[in-house]
């Protein structure tokens, strides 16, 4: 990430421990950049609020949100399963009621036909 500065710049000198310089050199080698460029970028990132503590805080916040979303997802899934089971139960009850009504109508319809035939025969005999 390269930031172009339009303001005048001034050199800054800092003292670092040998292991910190080694870390800067290793990072510079990995990025194919200069040690000064990597140090400048790290300083600017820190000044812009991208320091490790701020990043750790943001990551912790993101992790908490993910956990909350996972919990909401599990609760929603449980509610969906409950609703699905209730719908299946209602469908089974409806199908049983329709089937019972069909057989009741069929049985009563047969009796009505039989009674009509008996009444017709009885009327024919009485003439």
XYZ file of N, CA and C in Angstrom:
381
model
N 0.855 -1.163 0.000
C 0.000 0.000 0.000
C 0.895 1.218 0.000
N 0.777 2.048 -0.988
C 1.612 3.227 -1.098
C 0.755 4.463 -0.906
N 1.156 5.315 0.002
C 0.449 6.568 0.256
C 1.315 7.698 -0.287
N 0.737 8.502 -1.133
C 1.471 9.632 -1.669
C 1.190 10.850 -0.812
N 2.248 11.435 -0.319
C 2.126 12.586 0.555
C 2.284 13.856 -0.274
N 1.389 14.790 -0.084
C 1.510 16.078 -0.773
C 2.181 17.101 0.134
N 2.183 16.813 1.457
C 2.855 17.705 2.398
C 4.354 17.438 2.363
N 5.106 18.430 2.838
C 6.543 18.236 2.949
C 6.822 17.213 4.036
N 7.851 16.424 3.830
C 8.204 15.399 4.813
C 9.524 15.758 5.465
N 9.733 15.173 6.644
C 10.986 15.352 7.382
C 11.502 13.975 7.759
N 12.785 13.805 7.776
C 13.330 12.507 8.206
C 13.184 12.341 9.714
N 12.974 11.080 10.122
C 12.876 10.737 11.533
C 13.871 9.615 11.782
N 14.565 9.711 12.867
C 15.529 8.682 13.220
C 15.006 7.948 14.453
N 15.022 6.635 14.398
C 14.582 5.847 15.552
C 15.622 4.781 15.860
N 15.681 4.400 17.107
C 16.589 3.336 17.522
C 15.755 2.083 17.757
N 16.205 0.974 17.194
C 15.525 -0.305 17.367
C 16.519 -1.343 17.833
N 16.004 -2.337 18.542
C 16.848 -3.456 18.976
C 17.208 -4.301 17.764
N 18.263 -5.086 17.914
C 18.749 -5.918 16.801
C 17.657 -6.846 16.292
N 16.891 -7.474 17.194
C 15.846 -8.412 16.740
C 14.735 -7.675 15.986
N 14.446 -6.416 16.352
C 13.436 -5.631 15.635
C 13.922 -5.268 14.238
N 15.194 -4.960 14.129
C 15.768 -4.664 12.807
C 15.745 -5.922 11.951
N 16.054 -7.071 12.561
C 16.010 -8.341 11.830
C 14.586 -8.625 11.328
N 13.582 -8.344 12.173
C 12.184 -8.536 11.764
C 11.828 -7.620 10.593
N 12.294 -6.349 10.670
C 12.037 -5.407 9.567
C 12.703 -5.897 8.284
N 13.933 -6.377 8.390
C 14.648 -6.858 7.212
C 13.956 -8.091 6.620
N 13.499 -8.988 7.474
C 12.811 -10.193 6.987
C 11.509 -9.821 6.290
N 10.773 -8.891 6.871
C 9.520 -8.452 6.246
C 9.791 -7.741 4.930
N 10.827 -6.922 4.916
C 11.195 -6.206 3.686
C 11.587 -7.201 2.595
N 12.328 -8.232 2.958
C 12.729 -9.248 1.993
C 11.507 -9.969 1.441
N 10.558 -10.334 2.339
C 9.339 -11.032 1.921
C 8.524 -10.186 0.963
N 8.464 -8.875 1.217
C 7.654 -7.967 0.393
C 8.417 -7.389 -0.793
N 9.697 -7.750 -0.909
C 10.568 -7.152 -1.931
C 10.543 -5.631 -1.827
N 10.708 -5.150 -0.620
C 10.679 -3.710 -0.361
C 11.912 -3.338 0.453
N 12.072 -2.050 0.648
C 13.206 -1.604 1.458
C 12.819 -1.609 2.930
N 13.818 -1.697 3.797
C 13.583 -1.666 5.236
C 12.944 -0.340 5.616
N 13.419 0.747 5.028
C 12.865 2.065 5.320
C 11.396 2.144 4.891
N 11.087 1.611 3.732
C 9.697 1.629 3.245
C 8.768 0.831 4.142
N 9.239 -0.347 4.604
C 8.430 -1.174 5.496
C 8.228 -0.460 6.829
N 9.290 0.135 7.378
C 9.181 0.868 8.639
C 8.209 2.039 8.490
N 8.316 2.764 7.378
C 7.405 3.895 7.118
C 5.960 3.417 7.059
N 5.727 2.316 6.369
C 4.362 1.788 6.245
C 3.819 1.341 7.591
N 4.642 0.688 8.400
C 4.216 0.255 9.727
C 3.885 1.447 10.616
N 4.690 2.483 10.544
C 4.425 3.682 11.346
C 3.127 4.339 10.897
N 2.955 4.483 9.596
C 1.719 5.114 9.089
C 0.486 4.279 9.448
N 0.604 2.964 9.346
C -0.517 2.090 9.705
C -0.871 2.266 11.177
N 0.143 2.316 12.014
C -0.096 2.529 13.438
C -0.738 3.877 13.706
N -0.283 4.913 13.018
C -0.856 6.249 13.210
C -2.301 6.324 12.719
N -2.634 5.496 11.742
C -3.998 5.498 11.186
C -4.951 4.652 12.023
N -4.473 4.107 13.142
C -5.353 3.317 14.004
C -5.275 1.840 13.723
N -4.315 1.405 12.982
C -4.205 -0.013 12.648
C -3.212 -0.739 13.524
N -2.997 -0.263 14.738
C -2.047 -0.937 15.617
C -2.605 -2.283 16.064
N -1.743 -3.100 16.647
C -2.128 -4.466 17.004
C -3.264 -4.518 18.013
N -3.268 -3.617 18.987
C -4.341 -3.625 19.991
C -5.675 -3.309 19.334
N -5.687 -2.301 18.448
C -6.935 -1.965 17.761
C -7.399 -3.129 16.891
N -6.461 -3.782 16.209
C -6.823 -4.938 15.384
C -7.329 -6.086 16.247
N -6.688 -6.316 17.387
C -7.133 -7.385 18.292
C -8.532 -7.089 18.820
N -8.789 -5.815 19.151
C -10.121 -5.439 19.628
C -11.173 -5.662 18.538
N -10.840 -5.269 17.316
C -11.784 -5.473 16.203
C -12.031 -6.955 15.961
N -10.975 -7.756 16.005
C -11.137 -9.202 15.813
C -11.989 -9.817 16.917
N -11.805 -9.359 18.147
C -12.605 -9.864 19.261
C -14.074 -9.505 19.056
N -14.336 -8.280 18.621
C -15.706 -7.845 18.352
C -16.331 -8.675 17.232
N -15.560 -8.910 16.180
C -16.057 -9.726 15.064
C -16.346 -11.150 15.540
N -15.457 -11.694 16.366
C -15.664 -13.047 16.878
C -16.931 -13.127 17.735
N -17.157 -12.119 18.563
C -18.377 -12.101 19.383
C -19.621 -12.039 18.508
N -19.562 -11.240 17.456
C -20.711 -11.146 16.544
C -20.956 -12.474 15.840
N -19.891 -13.149 15.451
C -20.035 -14.452 14.790
C -20.676 -15.458 15.738
N -20.229 -15.478 16.992
C -20.804 -16.390 17.987
C -22.284 -16.087 18.181
N -22.625 -14.784 18.278
C -24.036 -14.402 18.443
C -24.858 -14.835 17.235
N -24.313 -14.663 16.030
C -25.026 -15.079 14.819
C -25.187 -16.599 14.765
N -24.175 -17.329 15.188
C -24.291 -18.792 15.229
C -25.397 -19.214 16.189
N -25.457 -18.554 17.333
C -26.493 -18.888 18.311
C -27.878 -18.563 17.753
N -27.999 -17.396 17.096
C -29.284 -17.046 16.479
C -29.652 -18.053 15.404
N -28.662 -18.495 14.642
C -28.909 -19.487 13.597
C -29.412 -20.800 14.174
N -28.823 -21.221 15.294
C -29.268 -22.458 15.936
C -30.687 -22.321 16.472
N -30.998 -21.155 17.076
C -32.349 -20.930 17.589
C -33.359 -20.890 16.445
N -33.002 -20.245 15.361
C -33.894 -20.179 14.195
C -34.114 -21.570 13.625
N -33.059 -22.353 13.550
C -33.174 -23.722 13.032
C -34.121 -24.546 13.909
N -34.005 -24.394 15.222
C -34.878 -25.134 16.139
C -36.333 -24.701 15.948
N -36.549 -23.387 15.778
C -37.924 -22.914 15.559
C -38.473 -23.442 14.241
N -37.651 -23.458 13.219
C -38.093 -23.957 11.911
C -38.462 -25.435 12.015
N -37.653 -26.217 12.729
C -37.970 -27.636 12.899
C -39.285 -27.817 13.652
N -39.520 -26.988 14.659
C -40.762 -27.067 15.429
C -41.961 -26.731 14.549
N -41.836 -25.673 13.760
C -42.922 -25.274 12.853
C -43.160 -26.352 11.805
N -42.075 -26.928 11.282
C -42.201 -27.989 10.285
C -42.940 -29.196 10.865
N -42.602 -29.568 12.094
C -43.277 -30.705 12.726
C -44.750 -30.401 12.964
N -45.060 -29.173 13.395
C -46.460 -28.790 13.611
C -47.230 -28.829 12.292
N -46.607 -28.376 11.204
C -47.271 -28.414 9.899
C -47.521 -29.852 9.454
N -46.542 -30.730 9.692
C -46.722 -32.145 9.335
C -47.867 -32.767 10.145
N -47.918 -32.432 11.442
C -49.003 -32.956 12.285
C -50.359 -32.467 11.794
N -50.455 -31.181 11.461
C -51.718 -30.629 10.949
C -52.114 -31.293 9.631
N -51.139 -31.507 8.765
C -51.422 -32.171 7.490
C -51.936 -33.587 7.720
N -51.315 -34.311 8.647
C -51.766 -35.677 8.942
C -53.187 -35.665 9.498
N -53.491 -34.717 10.386
C -54.847 -34.626 10.942
C -55.848 -34.269 9.838
N -55.477 -33.356 8.952
C -56.364 -32.968 7.861
C -56.634 -34.153 6.943
N -55.573 -34.873 6.587
C -55.747 -36.037 5.714
C -56.624 -37.090 6.377
N -56.459 -37.294 7.686
C -57.292 -38.262 8.402
C -58.747 -37.806 8.412
N -58.984 -36.500 8.604
C -60.358 -35.987 8.607
C -60.994 -36.136 7.234
N -60.237 -35.838 6.175
C -60.769 -35.973 4.809
C -61.081 -37.430 4.515
N -60.178 -38.317 4.905
C -60.410 -39.741 4.654
C -61.621 -40.231 5.436
N -61.755 -39.827 6.688
C -62.917 -40.218 7.495
C -64.207 -39.690 6.886
N -64.196 -38.443 6.417
C -65.394 -37.869 5.797
C -65.737 -38.611 4.510
N -64.717 -38.991 3.754
C -64.968 -39.724 2.515
C -65.647 -41.052 2.816
N -65.094 -41.809 3.770
C -65.659 -43.119 4.071
C -67.034 -42.997 4.707
N -67.236 -41.972 5.522
C -68.551 -41.769 6.127
C -69.563 -41.455 5.025
N -69.196 -40.565 4.101
C -70.095 -40.219 2.987
C -70.350 -41.447 2.120
N -69.304 -42.200 1.868
C -69.445 -43.398 1.032
C -70.386 -44.410 1.703
N -70.214 -44.615 3.018
C -71.054 -45.560 3.750
C -72.506 -45.056 3.783
N -72.709 -43.758 4.100
C -74.066 -43.210 4.148
C -74.703 -43.185 2.766
N -73.890 -42.907 1.751
C -74.402 -42.917 0.375
C -74.876 -44.306 -0.016
N -74.146 -45.340 0.377
C -74.542 -46.722 0.085
C -75.843 -47.050 0.793
N -75.974 -46.624 2.044
C -77.209 -46.901 2.794
C -78.390 -46.191 2.147
N -78.186 -44.963 1.712
C -79.270 -44.217 1.068
C -79.712 -44.930 -0.206
N -78.769 -45.409 -1.004
C -79.113 -46.138 -2.229
C -79.883 -47.412 -1.894
N -79.435 -48.114 -0.902
C -80.119 -49.350 -0.495
C -81.545 -49.051 -0.025
N -81.710 -47.977 0.749
C -83.048 -47.617 1.220
C -83.955 -47.241 0.049
N -83.417 -46.542 -0.928
C -84.226 -46.177 -2.111
C -84.676 -47.430 -2.862
N -83.763 -48.369 -3.005
C -84.119 -49.615 -3.722
C -85.201 -50.370 -2.949
N -85.029 -50.452 -1.633
C -86.025 -51.140 -0.809
C -87.367 -50.422 -0.896
N -87.340 -49.095 -0.864
C -88.581 -48.335 -0.955
C -89.227 -48.550 -2.328
N -88.452 -48.614 -3.381
C -89.008 -48.831 -4.728
C -89.627 -50.224 -4.824
N -88.936 -51.203 -4.281
C -89.482 -52.564 -4.308
C -90.763 -52.627 -3.485
N -90.743 -51.995 -2.321
C -91.936 -52.019 -1.468
C -93.094 -51.328 -2.162
N -92.815 -50.227 -2.859
C -93.885 -49.509 -3.565
C -94.394 -50.363 -4.729
N -93.531 -51.054 -5.385
C -93.935 -51.894 -6.520
C -94.807 -53.061 -6.056
N -94.461 -53.629 -4.909
C -95.218 -54.758 -4.396
C -96.603 -54.338 -3.894
N -96.682 -53.141 -3.373
C -97.966 -52.714 -2.815
C -98.954 -52.314 -3.907
N -98.612 -52.188 -5.111
C -99.533 -51.801 -6.173
C -100.395 -52.879 -6.573
